[in-house]
CSV table of C-alpha atoms and ligand atoms in Angstrom, one decimal:
chain,number,residue,atom,x,y,z
A,1,MET,CA,-0.1,0.0,0.0
A,2,ALA,CA,2.8,2.7,0.8
A,3,PRO,CA,4.6,2.4,-2.2
A,4,PHE,CA,1.3,3.0,-4.2
A,5,VAL,CA,0.4,6.1,-2.0
A,6,LEU,CA,3.9,7.4,-2.6
A,7,PHE,CA,3.7,6.8,-6.2
A,8,ILE,CA,0.1,8.6,-6.6
A,9,PHE,CA,1.9,11.5,-4.5
A,10,THR,CA,4.8,11.8,-6.9
A,11,ILE,CA,2.3,11.9,-9.8
A,12,VAL,CA,0.3,14.7,-8.2
A,13,LEU,CA,3.4,16.7,-6.9
A,14,LEU,CA,5.4,16.3,-10.0
A,15,PRO,CA,3.7,19.1,-12.2
A,16,VAL,CA,3.7,21.5,-9.2
A,17,GLU,CA,7.4,21.0,-8.5
A,18,ARG,CA,8.2,21.3,-12.4
A,19,THR,CA,6.3,24.7,-12.7
A,20,ALA,CA,7.7,26.2,-9.5
A,21,GLY,CA,11.1,27.1,-10.9
A,22,GLN,CA,10.0,27.6,-14.5
A,23,SER,CA,8.8,30.8,-16.3
A,24,GLN,CA,5.6,30.6,-18.8
A,25,CYS,CA,6.0,31.9,-22.3
A,26,SER,CA,3.4,32.8,-24.8
A,27,VAL,CA,5.5,31.4,-27.7
A,28,CYS,CA,5.4,32.7,-31.2
A,29,GLU,CA,7.3,34.1,-34.1
A,30,GLU,CA,6.2,35.9,-37.1
A,31,ASP,CA,7.5,38.6,-39.7
A,32,ARG,CA,5.6,41.2,-38.3
A,33,LEU,CA,5.6,43.5,-35.5
A,34,THR,CA,4.0,41.5,-32.8
A,35,CYS,CA,2.6,38.0,-32.3
A,36,SER,CA,1.0,35.9,-29.7
A,37,GLY,CA,0.9,32.0,-29.2
A,38,PRO,CA,0.3,29.1,-27.1
A,39,ASN,CA,1.2,29.3,-23.3
A,40,THR,CA,4.3,27.1,-22.9
A,41,ASN,CA,6.3,26.2,-19.7
A,42,CYS,CA,9.9,27.2,-20.4
A,43,PRO,CA,12.6,24.4,-19.8
A,44,ASN,CA,14.6,24.8,-16.5
A,45,GLN,CA,17.6,27.2,-16.7
A,46,THR,CA,15.6,29.2,-19.5
A,47,THR,CA,13.4,32.3,-19.4
A,48,CYS,CA,11.0,34.0,-21.7
A,49,LEU,CA,12.5,36.5,-24.1
A,50,SER,CA,10.6,38.7,-26.4
A,51,VAL,CA,12.2,40.6,-29.3
A,52,GLN,CA,10.7,43.0,-31.8
A,53,SER,CA,12.8,43.5,-35.0
A,54,ASN,CA,13.1,45.7,-38.1
A,55,HIS,CA,15.6,45.4,-40.9
A,56,ASN,CA,16.1,46.3,-44.3
A,57,LEU,CA,19.0,43.9,-45.0
A,58,THR,CA,17.2,42.2,-47.8
A,59,ARG,CA,16.8,43.0,-51.4
A,60,GLN,CA,13.5,44.7,-52.7
A,61,ASN,CA,10.5,44.8,-50.1
A,62,TYR,CA,10.9,41.5,-48.5
A,63,PRO,CA,9.4,41.5,-45.0
A,64,SER,CA,11.6,43.4,-42.7
A,65,GLU,CA,9.6,43.4,-39.5
A,66,GLY,CA,9.7,40.5,-37.1
A,67,PHE,CA,8.6,39.3,-33.5
A,68,ALA,CA,9.6,36.4,-31.5
A,69,ARG,CA,8.8,35.2,-27.9
A,70,TYR,CA,10.7,32.2,-27.0
A,71,CYS,CA,12.4,30.5,-24.1
A,72,VAL,CA,15.9,31.5,-24.0
A,73,ALA,CA,19.2,29.9,-22.1
A,74,SER,CA,21.1,32.6,-20.2
A,75,LYS,CA,24.0,32.2,-22.9
A,76,ASN,CA,21.4,34.1,-25.5
A,77,ASN,CA,19.7,36.3,-22.7
A,78,LEU,CA,20.3,39.4,-24.8
A,79,THR,CA,18.1,42.2,-23.5
A,80,GLY,CA,18.2,45.9,-24.5
A,81,LEU,CA,17.9,48.2,-27.7
A,82,PHE,CA,20.1,47.2,-30.4
A,83,HIS,CA,20.8,49.2,-33.7
A,84,PHE,CA,23.1,48.6,-36.3
A,85,ASN,CA,23.3,51.0,-39.6
A,86,PHE,CA,25.6,49.8,-42.6
A,87,GLY,CA,24.9,52.8,-44.8
A,88,ASP,CA,22.7,52.9,-47.9
A,89,ASN,CA,19.5,52.3,-46.1
A,90,VAL,CA,20.8,48.9,-44.9
A,91,PHE,CA,19.9,48.7,-41.1
A,92,LEU,CA,19.1,46.4,-38.4
A,93,ASP,CA,17.0,47.3,-35.2
A,94,PHE,CA,16.0,45.1,-32.4
A,95,ALA,CA,14.5,45.6,-29.1
A,96,SER,CA,14.4,42.7,-26.6
A,97,ALA,CA,13.2,42.2,-23.1
A,98,ALA,CA,12.9,39.2,-20.7
A,99,CYS,CA,9.3,38.5,-19.8
A,100,ASN,CA,9.6,37.7,-16.0
A,101,GLU,CA,5.9,37.8,-15.0
A,102,ASP,CA,4.1,39.1,-17.9
A,103,LEU,CA,4.0,36.2,-20.2
A,104,THR,CA,2.9,38.2,-23.2
A,105,CYS,CA,5.6,41.1,-22.9
A,106,SER,CA,6.1,43.2,-25.9
A,107,PRO,CA,9.2,45.4,-26.1
A,108,GLN,CA,9.1,48.2,-28.8
A,109,ILE,CA,11.9,49.6,-30.9
A,110,VAL,CA,12.3,53.3,-29.9
A,111,ALA,CA,15.1,55.1,-31.2
A,112,PRO,CA,16.2,58.3,-29.3
A,113,PRO,CA,14.7,61.4,-31.0
A,114,LEU,CA,18.2,62.7,-31.8
A,115,ARG,CA,18.7,59.8,-34.0
A,116,ILE,CA,17.9,61.8,-37.1
A,117,TYR,CA,20.7,64.3,-36.8
A,118,GLU,CA,24.2,63.4,-38.4
A,119,ASN,CA,26.7,63.9,-35.1
A,120,GLY,CA,29.9,64.4,-37.0
A,121,LYS,CA,31.2,61.0,-36.5
A,122,TYR,CA,32.0,58.5,-39.3
A,123,CYS,CA,32.4,55.0,-39.9
A,124,PRO,CA,33.7,52.7,-43.0
A,125,LYS,CA,30.4,51.1,-44.5
A,126,CYS,CA,29.6,47.9,-46.2
A,127,PHE,CA,27.2,45.0,-46.2
A,128,THR,CA,27.2,41.7,-47.9
A,129,THR,CA,25.5,38.3,-47.6
A,130,GLY,CA,27.1,35.1,-48.9
A,131,HIS,CA,30.5,36.3,-47.5
A,132,ASP,CA,32.2,36.4,-44.2
A,133,ASN,CA,33.6,39.9,-44.9
A,134,CYS,CA,33.1,42.9,-47.0
A,135,VAL,CA,35.2,45.5,-48.5
A,136,GLU,CA,34.5,49.1,-47.3
A,137,ASP,CA,32.7,51.2,-50.0
A,138,GLY,CA,33.3,54.5,-48.4
A,139,ASN,CA,32.4,56.2,-45.0
A,140,MET,CA,28.9,56.9,-43.5
A,141,ALA,CA,27.8,59.6,-41.2
A,142,CYS,CA,26.5,58.2,-37.7
A,143,LEU,CA,23.6,59.6,-36.1
A,144,GLY,CA,22.3,61.0,-32.6
A,145,ASP,CA,23.9,59.0,-29.8
A,146,ILE,CA,25.7,56.7,-32.1
A,147,VAL,CA,29.3,57.0,-31.7
A,148,ASN,CA,30.8,53.6,-32.4
A,149,CYS,CA,31.9,51.7,-35.5
A,150,THR,CA,31.8,48.0,-35.9
A,151,VAL,CA,33.0,45.2,-38.3
A,152,VAL,CA,30.6,42.4,-37.7
A,153,ASN,CA,29.9,38.9,-39.2
A,154,GLY,CA,27.6,36.0,-38.5
A,155,VAL,CA,25.1,33.8,-40.0
A,156,ILE,CA,21.3,34.2,-40.7
A,157,SER,CA,19.5,30.9,-40.5
A,158,GLN,CA,15.8,29.9,-41.0
A,159,VAL,CA,13.9,26.4,-41.2
A,160,TYR,CA,11.2,26.9,-44.0
A,161,LYS,CA,8.9,24.1,-44.5
A,162,GLY,CA,11.4,21.8,-42.7
A,163,ILE,CA,14.2,22.8,-44.8
A,164,PRO,CA,17.1,24.6,-43.1
A,165,ALA,CA,19.3,27.3,-44.6
A,166,ASN,CA,22.3,29.3,-43.4
A,167,ILE,CA,23.5,32.5,-44.9
A,168,PRO,CA,26.6,34.2,-44.0
A,169,PHE,CA,26.6,37.9,-43.6
A,170,ALA,CA,29.1,40.8,-43.0
A,171,GLY,CA,29.0,44.4,-42.2
A,172,LYS,CA,30.6,47.5,-41.2
A,173,GLY,CA,29.0,50.8,-40.1
A,174,CYS,CA,27.6,52.7,-37.2
A,175,VAL,CA,26.3,51.0,-34.3
A,176,SER,CA,24.8,51.6,-30.7
A,177,ALA,CA,27.1,50.8,-27.7
A,178,SER,CA,24.8,48.0,-26.9
A,179,VAL,CA,25.9,46.2,-30.0
A,180,CYS,CA,29.5,46.2,-28.8
A,181,ASN,CA,28.5,43.9,-25.8
A,182,ILE,CA,27.1,41.3,-28.0
A,183,LYS,CA,29.6,38.0,-27.4
A,184,LYS,CA,30.6,35.7,-30.0
A,185,ASP,CA,28.2,33.0,-30.8
A,186,GLN,CA,25.3,34.7,-28.9
A,187,SER,CA,22.3,34.3,-31.2
A,188,ILE,CA,18.8,35.9,-31.3
A,189,ARG,CA,15.6,35.3,-33.1
A,190,LEU,CA,14.1,38.1,-35.4
A,191,GLY,CA,10.9,37.0,-36.6
A,192,THR,CA,11.2,33.5,-38.3
A,193,PHE,CA,15.0,34.3,-38.8
A,194,THR,CA,17.8,33.5,-36.2
A,195,TYR,CA,20.9,35.5,-36.3
A,196,THR,CA,24.1,34.5,-34.9
A,197,PHE,CA,26.9,36.8,-34.4
A,198,ASN,CA,30.5,35.4,-34.8
A,199,ASN,CA,32.6,38.2,-34.5
A,200,ILE,CA,31.8,42.0,-33.4
A,201,ASN,CA,34.7,44.1,-33.1
A,202,CYS,CA,33.9,47.9,-32.2
A,203,SER,CA,36.1,51.0,-32.2
A,204,PRO,CA,35.3,54.7,-31.5
A,205,ALA,CA,33.9,56.5,-34.5
A,206,SER,CA,36.1,59.0,-36.0
A,207,SER,CA,35.4,62.9,-36.0
A,208,ALA,CA,35.1,64.5,-39.1
A,209,LEU,CA,38.4,66.3,-38.8
A,210,ALA,CA,40.1,63.0,-38.8
A,211,SER,CA,38.4,61.9,-42.1
A,212,LEU,CA,39.2,65.4,-43.5
A,213,ARG,CA,43.1,64.9,-42.5
A,214,ARG,CA,42.9,61.4,-44.2
A,215,LEU,CA,41.3,63.1,-47.4
A,216,ALA,CA,44.1,65.7,-47.2
A,217,PHE,CA,46.7,63.2,-47.1
A,218,THR,CA,45.2,61.2,-50.1
A,219,LEU,CA,44.9,64.4,-52.0
A,220,ASP,CA,48.4,65.3,-51.3
A,221,LYS,CA,49.8,62.0,-52.4
A,222,LYS,CA,47.6,61.5,-55.5
A,223,HIS,CA,46.4,64.8,-57.0
A,224,LEU,CA,49.2,67.5,-56.2
A,225,GLY,CA,51.8,65.8,-58.5
A,226,PRO,CA,55.6,65.8,-58.3
A,227,GLN,CA,55.8,69.5,-59.1
A,228,MET,CA,53.7,70.6,-56.2
A,229,SER,CA,55.3,68.1,-53.8
A,230,PHE,CA,58.6,69.9,-54.7
A,231,PHE,CA,57.6,73.5,-54.6
A,232,LEU,CA,55.1,73.4,-51.6
A,233,PRO,CA,58.3,73.1,-49.1
A,234,CYS,CA,60.1,75.9,-51.0
A,235,ILE,CA,57.2,78.2,-50.8
A,236,LEU,CA,56.9,77.3,-47.3
A,237,GLY,CA,60.5,78.2,-46.7
A,238,ILE,CA,60.2,81.5,-48.3
A,239,PHE,CA,57.3,82.3,-46.1
A,240,ALA,CA,59.3,81.3,-43.1
A,241,VAL,CA,62.1,83.3,-44.2
A,242,LYS,CA,59.9,86.3,-44.6
A,243,ILE,CA,58.5,85.7,-41.2
A,244,LEU,CA,61.8,85.5,-39.4
A,245,SER,CA,63.7,88.4,-41.0
B,301,NAG,C1,13.7,22.1,-12.7
B,301,NAG,O1,13.7,23.1,-11.5
B,301,NAG,C2,12.9,22.4,-10.4
B,301,NAG,C3,13.4,23.4,-9.3
B,301,NAG,O2,13.7,24.6,-9.6
B,301,NAG,C4,13.3,21.0,-9.9
B,301,NAG,O3,12.6,20.5,-8.9
B,301,NAG,C5,13.2,19.9,-11.2
B,301,NAG,O4,13.5,18.9,-10.9
B,301,NAG,C6,13.9,20.5,-12.4
B,301,NAG,N1,13.5,19.7,-13.5
B,301,NAG,C7,14.3,19.3,-14.3
B,301,NAG,C8,13.7,18.5,-15.4
B,301,NAG,O5,15.5,19.5,-14.1
B,302,NAG,C1,14.3,48.7,-48.0
B,302,NAG,O1,15.0,49.0,-49.4
B,302,NAG,C2,14.4,48.7,-50.5
B,302,NAG,C3,15.2,48.7,-51.8
B,302,NAG,O2,16.1,49.8,-51.6
B,302,NAG,C4,13.2,49.7,-50.6
B,302,NAG,O3,12.4,49.7,-51.7
B,302,NAG,C5,12.2,49.6,-49.3
B,302,NAG,O4,11.3,50.8,-49.3
B,302,NAG,C6,13.1,49.6,-48.0
B,302,NAG,N1,12.4,49.4,-47.0
B,302,NAG,C7,12.4,50.2,-45.8
B,302,NAG,C8,11.6,49.6,-44.7
B,302,NAG,O5,13.4,51.2,-45.8
B,303,NAG,C1,17.8,37.0,-18.3
B,303,NAG,O1,17.9,38.4,-18.0
B,303,NAG,C2,16.9,38.9,-17.1
B,303,NAG,C3,17.2,40.3,-16.9
B,303,NAG,O2,17.6,41.0,-18.0
B,303,NAG,C4,16.9,38.1,-15.8
B,303,NAG,O3,15.6,38.6,-15.3
B,303,NAG,C5,16.5,36.5,-16.4
B,303,NAG,O4,16.5,35.7,-15.1
B,303,NAG,C6,17.7,35.9,-17.2
B,303,NAG,N1,17.4,34.9,-17.7
B,303,NAG,C7,18.4,33.7,-17.6
B,303,NAG,C8,17.8,32.6,-18.2
B,303,NAG,O5,19.5,34.1,-17.6
B,304,NAG,C1,32.4,53.5,-28.3
B,304,NAG,O1,32.7,55.0,-28.4
B,304,NAG,C2,33.2,55.4,-27.3
B,304,NAG,C3,33.1,56.8,-27.6
B,304,NAG,O2,34.3,57.3,-28.6
B,304,NAG,C4,34.3,54.8,-26.6
B,304,NAG,O3,34.8,55.6,-25.7
B,304,NAG,C5,34.5,53.4,-26.6
B,304,NAG,O4,35.6,52.9,-26.3
B,304,NAG,C6,33.7,52.6,-27.9
B,304,NAG,N1,33.5,51.4,-27.4
B,304,NAG,C7,34.2,50.4,-28.0
B,304,NAG,C8,33.9,49.1,-27.7
B,304,NAG,O5,35.1,50.5,-29.0
């Protein structure tokens, strides 16, 4: 009798025990700005993460909005507001939050209002898919609060009708400081896509002055020609003599 009672007890207690340390989650993923789905118990050691995303990394008007709510391990518990700009209207934004009690939590992408003005900082720009790196095709102006440049690469993956596909991507451009805290191999679900970041290397964006100096240097080398390069010091010398005498 005793083992049988114990057995019943275990059956009754097990579901209660299991839900105790777990978070619930309205799991869903869609290529639009919000979604809801069935309530699910997240496995142990995971919490419910909600991510709204918007990007224009693709050709033409392919869906650029995304929303995903899913159970995430602490390794990929990436929360905050993230902004990548690779120039030429190629951008990636996502807002992500842990749904601690609210199982249908919905973070929203809100850019600081100042992020419409150029701030005088510049970064090399490029973006490509199908490759692990891209060759910079000029500089871009950073906006508002954005003062960091990045060199990033990773993989975009999606399972469509049971068929998985992985596309490498690489970019350079202006990014929010939050992006610089993303660690190697961290991944995030953006709608029905999963982005895994392999390398993210940030540096302070350079000021206009620095780029102008670089421009002046290249002009000096390329366009002034040998005559000017010879005469310029002579002219400066004459000035110096004038000033000194
Ligand atoms: C999940 O965690 C709870 C307590 O937090 C524990 O009692 C239970 O055994 C764990 N379940 C699994 C499958 O690890
Ligand atoms: C994304 O780029 C395409 C092609 O340049 C353009 O037609 C489309 O309007 C852009 N979408 C957004 C959301 O900027
Ligand atoms: C994820 O981060 C949030 C706070 O940002 C925290 O409440 C939650 O416990 C973390 N979850 C995991 C699995 O680390
Ligand atoms: C981001 O830019 C700021 C301001 O120039 C700089 O202090 C910081 O070191 C940069 N972060 C990284 C990771 O390069």
